[in-house]
N, C-alpha and C. Protein backbone atom coordinates (compact mmCIF):
# COMPACT_ATOMS: atom_id res chain seq x y z
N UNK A 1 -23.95 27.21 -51.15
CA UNK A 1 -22.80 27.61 -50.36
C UNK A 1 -21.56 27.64 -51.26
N UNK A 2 -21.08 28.80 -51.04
CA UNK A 2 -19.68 28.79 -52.02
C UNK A 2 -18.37 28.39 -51.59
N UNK A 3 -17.77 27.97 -52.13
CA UNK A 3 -16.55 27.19 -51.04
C UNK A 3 -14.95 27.26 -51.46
N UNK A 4 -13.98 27.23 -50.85
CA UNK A 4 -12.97 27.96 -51.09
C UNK A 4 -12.69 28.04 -52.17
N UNK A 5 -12.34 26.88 -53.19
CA UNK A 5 -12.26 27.10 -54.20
C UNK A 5 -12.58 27.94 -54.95
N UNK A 6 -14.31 28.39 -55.01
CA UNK A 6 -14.97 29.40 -55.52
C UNK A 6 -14.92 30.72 -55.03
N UNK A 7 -14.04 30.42 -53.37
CA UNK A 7 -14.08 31.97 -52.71
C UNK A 7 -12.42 32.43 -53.40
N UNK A 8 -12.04 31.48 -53.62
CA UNK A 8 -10.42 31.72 -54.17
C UNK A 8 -10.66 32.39 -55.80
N UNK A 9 -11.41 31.91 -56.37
CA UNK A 9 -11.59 31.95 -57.63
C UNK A 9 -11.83 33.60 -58.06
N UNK A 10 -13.06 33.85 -56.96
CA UNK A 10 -13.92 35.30 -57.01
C UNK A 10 -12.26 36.33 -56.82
N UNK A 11 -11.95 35.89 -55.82
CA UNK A 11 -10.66 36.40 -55.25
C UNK A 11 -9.40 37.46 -56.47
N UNK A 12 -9.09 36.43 -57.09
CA UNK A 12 -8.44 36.11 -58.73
C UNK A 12 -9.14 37.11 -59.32
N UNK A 13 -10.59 36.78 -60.03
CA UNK A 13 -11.03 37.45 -60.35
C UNK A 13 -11.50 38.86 -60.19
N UNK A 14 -11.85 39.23 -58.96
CA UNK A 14 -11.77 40.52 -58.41
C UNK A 14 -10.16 41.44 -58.49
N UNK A 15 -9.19 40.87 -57.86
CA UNK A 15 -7.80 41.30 -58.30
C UNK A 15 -7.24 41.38 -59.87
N UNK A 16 -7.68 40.60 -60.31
CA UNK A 16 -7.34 40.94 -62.16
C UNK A 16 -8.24 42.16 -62.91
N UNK A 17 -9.37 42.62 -62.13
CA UNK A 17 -10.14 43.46 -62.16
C UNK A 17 -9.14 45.25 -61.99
N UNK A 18 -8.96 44.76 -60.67
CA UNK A 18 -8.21 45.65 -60.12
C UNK A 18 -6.90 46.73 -60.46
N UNK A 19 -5.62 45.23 -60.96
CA UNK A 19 -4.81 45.22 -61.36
C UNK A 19 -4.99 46.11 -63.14
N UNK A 20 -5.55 45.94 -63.48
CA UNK A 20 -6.44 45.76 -64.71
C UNK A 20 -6.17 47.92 -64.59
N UNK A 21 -6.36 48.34 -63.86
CA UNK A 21 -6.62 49.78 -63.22
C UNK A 21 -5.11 50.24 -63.06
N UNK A 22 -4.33 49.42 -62.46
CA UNK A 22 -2.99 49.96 -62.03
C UNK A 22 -1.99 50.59 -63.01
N UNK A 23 -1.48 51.40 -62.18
CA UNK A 23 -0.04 52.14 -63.52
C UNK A 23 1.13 51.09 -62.95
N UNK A 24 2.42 51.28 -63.29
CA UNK A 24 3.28 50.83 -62.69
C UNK A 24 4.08 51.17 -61.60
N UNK A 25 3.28 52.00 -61.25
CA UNK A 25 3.29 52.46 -59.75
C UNK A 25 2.84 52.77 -58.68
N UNK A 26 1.75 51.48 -58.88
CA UNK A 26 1.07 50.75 -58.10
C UNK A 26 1.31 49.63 -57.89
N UNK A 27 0.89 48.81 -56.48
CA UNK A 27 1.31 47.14 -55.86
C UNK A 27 -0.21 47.22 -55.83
N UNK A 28 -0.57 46.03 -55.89
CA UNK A 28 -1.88 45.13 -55.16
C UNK A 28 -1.01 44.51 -54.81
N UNK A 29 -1.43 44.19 -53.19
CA UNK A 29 -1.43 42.75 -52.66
C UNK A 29 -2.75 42.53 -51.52
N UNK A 30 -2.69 41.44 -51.26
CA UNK A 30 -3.57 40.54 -50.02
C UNK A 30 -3.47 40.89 -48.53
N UNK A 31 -4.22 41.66 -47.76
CA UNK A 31 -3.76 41.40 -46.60
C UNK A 31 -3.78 40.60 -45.65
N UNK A 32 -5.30 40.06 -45.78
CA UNK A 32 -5.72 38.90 -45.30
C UNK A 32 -7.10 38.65 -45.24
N UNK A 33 -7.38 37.52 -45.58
CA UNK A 33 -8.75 37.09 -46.31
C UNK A 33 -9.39 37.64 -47.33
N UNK A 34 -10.20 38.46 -47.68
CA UNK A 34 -10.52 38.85 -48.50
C UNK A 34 -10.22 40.74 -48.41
N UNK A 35 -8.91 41.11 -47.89
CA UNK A 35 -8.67 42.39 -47.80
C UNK A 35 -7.91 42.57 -48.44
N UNK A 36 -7.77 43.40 -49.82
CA UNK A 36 -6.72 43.72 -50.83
C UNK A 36 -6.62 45.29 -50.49
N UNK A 37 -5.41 45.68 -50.45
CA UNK A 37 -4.44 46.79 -50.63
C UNK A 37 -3.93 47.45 -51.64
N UNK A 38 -3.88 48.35 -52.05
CA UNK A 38 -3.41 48.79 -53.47
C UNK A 38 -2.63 50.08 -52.61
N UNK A 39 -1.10 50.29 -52.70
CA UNK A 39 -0.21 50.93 -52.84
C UNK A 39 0.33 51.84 -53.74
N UNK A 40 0.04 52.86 -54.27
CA UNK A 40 0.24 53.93 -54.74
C UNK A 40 1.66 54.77 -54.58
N UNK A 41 2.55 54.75 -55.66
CA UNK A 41 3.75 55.39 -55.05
C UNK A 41 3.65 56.69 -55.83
N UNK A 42 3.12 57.09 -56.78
CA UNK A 42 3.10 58.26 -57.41
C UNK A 42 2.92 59.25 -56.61
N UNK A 43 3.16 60.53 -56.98
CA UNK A 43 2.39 61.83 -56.34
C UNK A 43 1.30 62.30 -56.93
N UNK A 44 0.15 61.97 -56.63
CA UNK A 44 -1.58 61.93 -57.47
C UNK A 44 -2.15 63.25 -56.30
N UNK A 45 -2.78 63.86 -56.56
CA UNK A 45 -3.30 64.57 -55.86
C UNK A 45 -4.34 64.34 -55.25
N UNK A 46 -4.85 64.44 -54.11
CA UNK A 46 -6.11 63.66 -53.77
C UNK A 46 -7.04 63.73 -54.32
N UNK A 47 -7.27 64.59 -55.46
CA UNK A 47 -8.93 64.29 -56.09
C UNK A 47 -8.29 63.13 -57.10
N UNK A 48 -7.45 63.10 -57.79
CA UNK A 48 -6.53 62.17 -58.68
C UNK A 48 -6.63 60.77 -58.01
N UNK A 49 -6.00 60.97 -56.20
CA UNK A 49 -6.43 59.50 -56.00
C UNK A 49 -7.86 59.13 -55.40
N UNK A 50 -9.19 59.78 -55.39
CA UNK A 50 -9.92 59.68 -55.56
C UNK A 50 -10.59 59.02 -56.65
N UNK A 51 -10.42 59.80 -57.92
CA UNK A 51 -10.96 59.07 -58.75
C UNK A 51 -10.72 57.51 -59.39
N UNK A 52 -9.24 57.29 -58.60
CA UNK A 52 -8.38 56.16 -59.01
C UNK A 52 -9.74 55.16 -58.51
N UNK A 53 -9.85 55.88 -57.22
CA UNK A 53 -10.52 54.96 -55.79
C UNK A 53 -11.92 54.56 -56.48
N UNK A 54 -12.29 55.82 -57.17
CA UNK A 54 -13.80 55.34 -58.23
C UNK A 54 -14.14 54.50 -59.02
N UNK A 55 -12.92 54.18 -59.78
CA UNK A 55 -12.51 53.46 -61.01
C UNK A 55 -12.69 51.80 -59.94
N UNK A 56 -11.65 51.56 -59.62
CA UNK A 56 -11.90 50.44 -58.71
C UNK A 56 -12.93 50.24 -57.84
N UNK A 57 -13.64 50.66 -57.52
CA UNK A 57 -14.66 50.75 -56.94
C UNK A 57 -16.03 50.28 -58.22
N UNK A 58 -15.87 50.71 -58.98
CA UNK A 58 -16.61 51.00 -60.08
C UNK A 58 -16.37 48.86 -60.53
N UNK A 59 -15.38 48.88 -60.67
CA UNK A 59 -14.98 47.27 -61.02
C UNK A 59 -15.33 46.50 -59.90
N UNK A 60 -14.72 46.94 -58.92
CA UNK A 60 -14.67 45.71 -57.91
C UNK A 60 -16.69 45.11 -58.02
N UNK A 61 -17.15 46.11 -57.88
CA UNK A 61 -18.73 45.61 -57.34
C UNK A 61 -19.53 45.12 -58.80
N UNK A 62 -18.48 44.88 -60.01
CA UNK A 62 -19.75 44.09 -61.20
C UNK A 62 -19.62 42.45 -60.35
N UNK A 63 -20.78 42.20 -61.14
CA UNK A 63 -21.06 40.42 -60.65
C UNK A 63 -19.97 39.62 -60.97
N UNK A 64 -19.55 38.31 -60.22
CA UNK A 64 -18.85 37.59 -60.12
C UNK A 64 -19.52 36.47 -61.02
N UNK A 65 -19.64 35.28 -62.10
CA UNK A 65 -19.92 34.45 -62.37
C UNK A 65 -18.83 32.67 -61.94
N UNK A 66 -18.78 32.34 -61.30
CA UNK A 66 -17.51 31.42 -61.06
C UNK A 66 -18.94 29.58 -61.26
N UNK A 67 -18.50 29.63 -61.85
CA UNK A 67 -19.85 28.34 -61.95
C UNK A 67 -20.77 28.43 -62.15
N UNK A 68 -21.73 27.67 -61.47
CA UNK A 68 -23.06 28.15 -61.11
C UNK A 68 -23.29 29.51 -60.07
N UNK A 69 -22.43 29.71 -59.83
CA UNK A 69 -22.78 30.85 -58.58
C UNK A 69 -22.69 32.17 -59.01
N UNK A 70 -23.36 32.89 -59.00
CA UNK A 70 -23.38 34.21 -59.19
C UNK A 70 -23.13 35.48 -58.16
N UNK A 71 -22.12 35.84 -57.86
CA UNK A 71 -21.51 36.54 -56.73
C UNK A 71 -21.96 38.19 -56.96
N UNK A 72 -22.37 39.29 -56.33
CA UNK A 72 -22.58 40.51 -56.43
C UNK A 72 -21.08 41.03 -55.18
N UNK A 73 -20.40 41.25 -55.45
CA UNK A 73 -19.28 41.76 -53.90
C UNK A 73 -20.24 43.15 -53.75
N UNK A 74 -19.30 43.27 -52.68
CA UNK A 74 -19.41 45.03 -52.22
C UNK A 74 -18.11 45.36 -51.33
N UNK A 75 -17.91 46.36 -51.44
CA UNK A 75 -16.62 46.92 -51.08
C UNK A 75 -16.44 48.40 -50.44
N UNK A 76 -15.68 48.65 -49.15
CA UNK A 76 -15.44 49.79 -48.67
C UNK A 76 -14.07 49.85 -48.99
N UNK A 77 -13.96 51.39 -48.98
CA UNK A 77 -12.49 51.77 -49.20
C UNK A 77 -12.07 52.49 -48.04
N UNK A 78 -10.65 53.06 -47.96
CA UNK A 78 -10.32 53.45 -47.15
C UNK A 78 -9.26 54.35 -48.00
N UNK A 79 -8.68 54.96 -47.81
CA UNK A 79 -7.55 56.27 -48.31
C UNK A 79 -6.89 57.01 -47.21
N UNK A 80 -5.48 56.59 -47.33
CA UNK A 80 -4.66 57.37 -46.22
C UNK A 80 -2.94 57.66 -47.14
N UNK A 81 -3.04 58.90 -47.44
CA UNK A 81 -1.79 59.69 -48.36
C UNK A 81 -0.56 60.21 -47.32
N UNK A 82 0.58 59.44 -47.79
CA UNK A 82 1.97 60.20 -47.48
C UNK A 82 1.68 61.60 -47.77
N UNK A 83 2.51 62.20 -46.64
CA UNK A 83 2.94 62.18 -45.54
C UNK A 83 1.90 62.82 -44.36
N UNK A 84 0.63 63.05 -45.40
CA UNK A 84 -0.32 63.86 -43.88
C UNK A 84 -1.20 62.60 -43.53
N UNK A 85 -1.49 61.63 -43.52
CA UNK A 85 -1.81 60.30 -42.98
C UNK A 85 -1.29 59.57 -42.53
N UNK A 86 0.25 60.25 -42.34
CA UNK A 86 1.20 58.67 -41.79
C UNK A 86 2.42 58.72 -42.43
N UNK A 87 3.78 58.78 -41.97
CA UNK A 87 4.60 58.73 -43.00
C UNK A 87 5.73 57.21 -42.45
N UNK A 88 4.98 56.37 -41.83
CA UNK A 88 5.05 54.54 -41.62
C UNK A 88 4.62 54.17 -42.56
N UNK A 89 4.53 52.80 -43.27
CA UNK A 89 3.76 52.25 -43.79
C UNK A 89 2.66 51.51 -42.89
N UNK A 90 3.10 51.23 -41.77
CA UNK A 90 2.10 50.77 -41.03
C UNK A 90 0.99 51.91 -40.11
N UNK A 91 1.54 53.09 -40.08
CA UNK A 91 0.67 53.85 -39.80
C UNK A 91 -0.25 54.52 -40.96
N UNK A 92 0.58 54.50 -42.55
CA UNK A 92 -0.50 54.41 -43.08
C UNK A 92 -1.63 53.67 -43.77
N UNK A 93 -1.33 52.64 -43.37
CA UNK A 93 -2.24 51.40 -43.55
C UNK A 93 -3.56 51.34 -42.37
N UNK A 94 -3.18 51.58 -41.44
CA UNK A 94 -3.85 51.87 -40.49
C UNK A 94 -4.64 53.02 -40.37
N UNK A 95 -4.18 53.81 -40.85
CA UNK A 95 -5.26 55.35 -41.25
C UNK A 95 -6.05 54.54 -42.44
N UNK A 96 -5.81 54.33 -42.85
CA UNK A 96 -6.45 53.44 -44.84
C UNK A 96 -7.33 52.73 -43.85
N UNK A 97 -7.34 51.68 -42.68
CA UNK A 97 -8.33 50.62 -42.52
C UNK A 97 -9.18 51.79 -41.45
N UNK A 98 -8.65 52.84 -40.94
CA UNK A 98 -9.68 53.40 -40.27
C UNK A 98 -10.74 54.01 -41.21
N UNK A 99 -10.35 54.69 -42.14
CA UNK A 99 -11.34 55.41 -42.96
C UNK A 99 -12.04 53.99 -43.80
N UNK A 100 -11.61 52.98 -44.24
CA UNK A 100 -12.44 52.02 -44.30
C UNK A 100 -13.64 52.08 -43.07
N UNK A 101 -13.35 51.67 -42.38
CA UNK A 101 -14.34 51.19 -41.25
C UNK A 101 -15.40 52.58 -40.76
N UNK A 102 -14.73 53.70 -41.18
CA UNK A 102 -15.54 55.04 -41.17
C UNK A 102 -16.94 54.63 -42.04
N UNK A 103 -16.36 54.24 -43.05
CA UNK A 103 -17.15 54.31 -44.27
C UNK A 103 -17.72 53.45 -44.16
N UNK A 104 -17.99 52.39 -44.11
CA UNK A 104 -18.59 50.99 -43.83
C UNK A 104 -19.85 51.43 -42.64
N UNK A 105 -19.65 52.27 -42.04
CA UNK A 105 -21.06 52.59 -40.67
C UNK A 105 -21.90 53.63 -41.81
């Protein structure tokens, strides 16, 4: 059983992964529990932020080593672009967790 510590740890590690990907005009942050956000302010074109989405995708799912434990993640994404997805941040966050949850079935 892995336990916060080690779920905190993977956490870290998965986000330095991430970050690792970003220009400087990009945010990671946390939304809650194990849901990270990456914010994009550039103008990327959607195959552009596609492939961004690959790249991280591509990282997020190598193995975790934190101790003895050997972690495999897995990860859905979601993608929702100013201004034809939402021009809120909370509406486009909310388009982002719907196409998550699209993708995830």
């Amino acid at each position: 059983m892995v336990g916060q510590e080690q779920g905190d740890r993977f956490l870290v590690d998965v986000a330095g992964r991430i970050k690792s990907l970003l220009s400087e005009n990009c945010v990671l942050a946390r939304m809650q529990g194990e849901e990270l956000i990456v914010l994009n302010r550039s103008n990327e074109t959607p195959l552009q932020v596609m492939q961004l989405a690959q790249r991280l995708m591509e990282q997020i799912v190598l193995p975790v080593n934190i101790n003895e434990f050997h972690l495999s993640p897995i990860a859905s994404k979601g993608i929702a672009q100013y201004p034809n997805d939402g021009e809120t941040v909370d509406r486009l966050i909310g388009n982002a967790q719907s196409a998550m949850l699209l993708a995830q079935r």
